[in-house]
C-alpha angles and dihedrals in degrees: 000000000000110000100145127033132193117211109213096198145057143236125013098358093046089053090046092053092046092055093048091048093048091051088053089051092247121143115237135215121196129200125206139181116237090255089056097051092118095042117125098237094069092056093050092064128077091239133012134196135187117241133191096022112202092017128110114260100264096046090049091060090047093054100115096179093051095046090050088049091055091044091053093045092048091047095230124177096208146012125220110200097193111201131317121013108055098347093110097035116125087191092058093047090048090050090053090049093049090057097043095253122142112240109213096220140047126328125271091256094052093047088052095050100038104023086064103069093206092056090043089059090053091053092046090052089054088050091054095244113151114246140194112248111267144154134244119257106310120253122226095249108105094206092055091047091052091046092051093050091050091051090055092041128230136310099059137170120230107213136183111246089218134042129012144218092111093293115144096016127131134169113221122194101166130047095227092064095045101094094045092052092046091053091047092049092049092051091049093049091048092052093046103040107013090246124093100192114131134174137191126250129183110260112238100201102188099049145127120222109230129176136185122215110222134181127197128189134202092264090065097256118142121193131181127218095204127261141300130209111222099169099128106086143148124206085352090300116124113241104170126029130184136192123230107019099250095207096053123102125220094252093054091042090055089048098051097041090048089054091050093049091046091053091047091051091047089052094044086235121202129195126352124342145149128231110205127207140178117225109209105215093200099055099025092233134132123225127193114236107167151326122241103206095201141054115293134219089247094056088105096073090052089051091052097054097038103035089228117134098220096192092051089047091052091055094045094048090049085053091056104266119148126234114253093037133106089238092063096045089228115108124215114295092253091050100053104112131219103207116183122302136304129197126194122200117192115216109213135186109245141152110242092192093058104048093284093286117171112276141169136216145127119304106233098176129024137167121170124220116261139184144082113327095009120126122190120196106184125176110177106004105106 
C-alpha cells in the first residue's frame, strides 16, 4: 500500500527515515521550514516542500494543516512523524486518518492514552506496573500546586504531560522555587509541543534510567527488543545510551521486559514504542515513568544488537505486516538476538566557556568517526 511517504520532521531522523524508505523502494517527500531551506534532509528526499511560510522553524514543523496540504498535493500514502514535533500528537494522527493517509505510528486512541503521561500512568496502574508517586496534570491554582508537592514530598520533578526529549522538565528541591519552575516548565512544553500541561513526580535521586523497546502489530501481538540504559544525561537530555544494560542480570531483565510487554498488551499497542522505567539502586526496584509512543533517538543501539531495522519495521507494520514474519523484519520473540553491546554517544553543539549551554554556529572543521562497528547518524554536519 505504501508507495510514497512524507517525512514530517527534519535533520538526522528525517535522513534516517528517508534511507529506510528508499531501501524499501518507497518514494520520499521532505518538508522544511524556510530557515532550513539549505538543510541536508530536504536534499535526501525525492521531493521537498516548504511548510509554515512566515513562521519560526519550530512552529512551521508543528503546522498540521500545512503539512497535510503538502501531503495531499504530493499524493503520499503515508506520513512518518519521526520523533519530537508532532510524533505524539493525536490531532496529527487524526488529521492523517481524516484524509486517508496512513500514520506510521500508534493509533489516535493510543496516542491519547499514552502520549499524555498522566493518562499513561493510569493505564500502567491498571496493568499492575509499579510506579513512582506523582500527581495528575497540575491546576493553575498556586496553593493547590504547593499542597500537591508537599503531599508527594520534596524533592520533586516537574514534567511535561506531553512530548519528550527532556523538554518541560525541572528538578525542584525547595518549596519556594516550585511555582517558578512549574511556570518555566509549562512555557517550555508549550513552545516545544504546543501543550503546556505539566505534572509533579517524586524525584528518585539514586536511580538508573532504563527503557524497553516494544513493537505491536494489528493482530494484537506485542514483542520486546530488550532494554537500553540511558542513565548518562545532562539537563535531562540523554547523552550516552547503551544496549543492553550491562549491569542487569537475566532475572531483572525478564521482569522489566515482561512489565513493558504487559503494559503494551493492556494498551493494545501498535507500532514502535518505548516503555521507560527508573531503577532505584537503593531498593533494587523498577518504577514505570512513561511511554514514548514513537521511535526514539536511541533506537540505533537496539538495532545494532538485534539486527532489526526499527524504522523499516515501523513502515512495514503500518502497511499491515505481522510481527514474527519476514515481511515485518521482526523475528519471533524467542528468536530476537542480543548480540554483544552497543553504545551511542550524542554529539551536541554547546558553549564550553558558558557552562556548556546549548549553542549554535558554523562548523569550521569536521571529521566523522570511521572504522569497523562504528555507525554515524549525522543530521546537519556537512
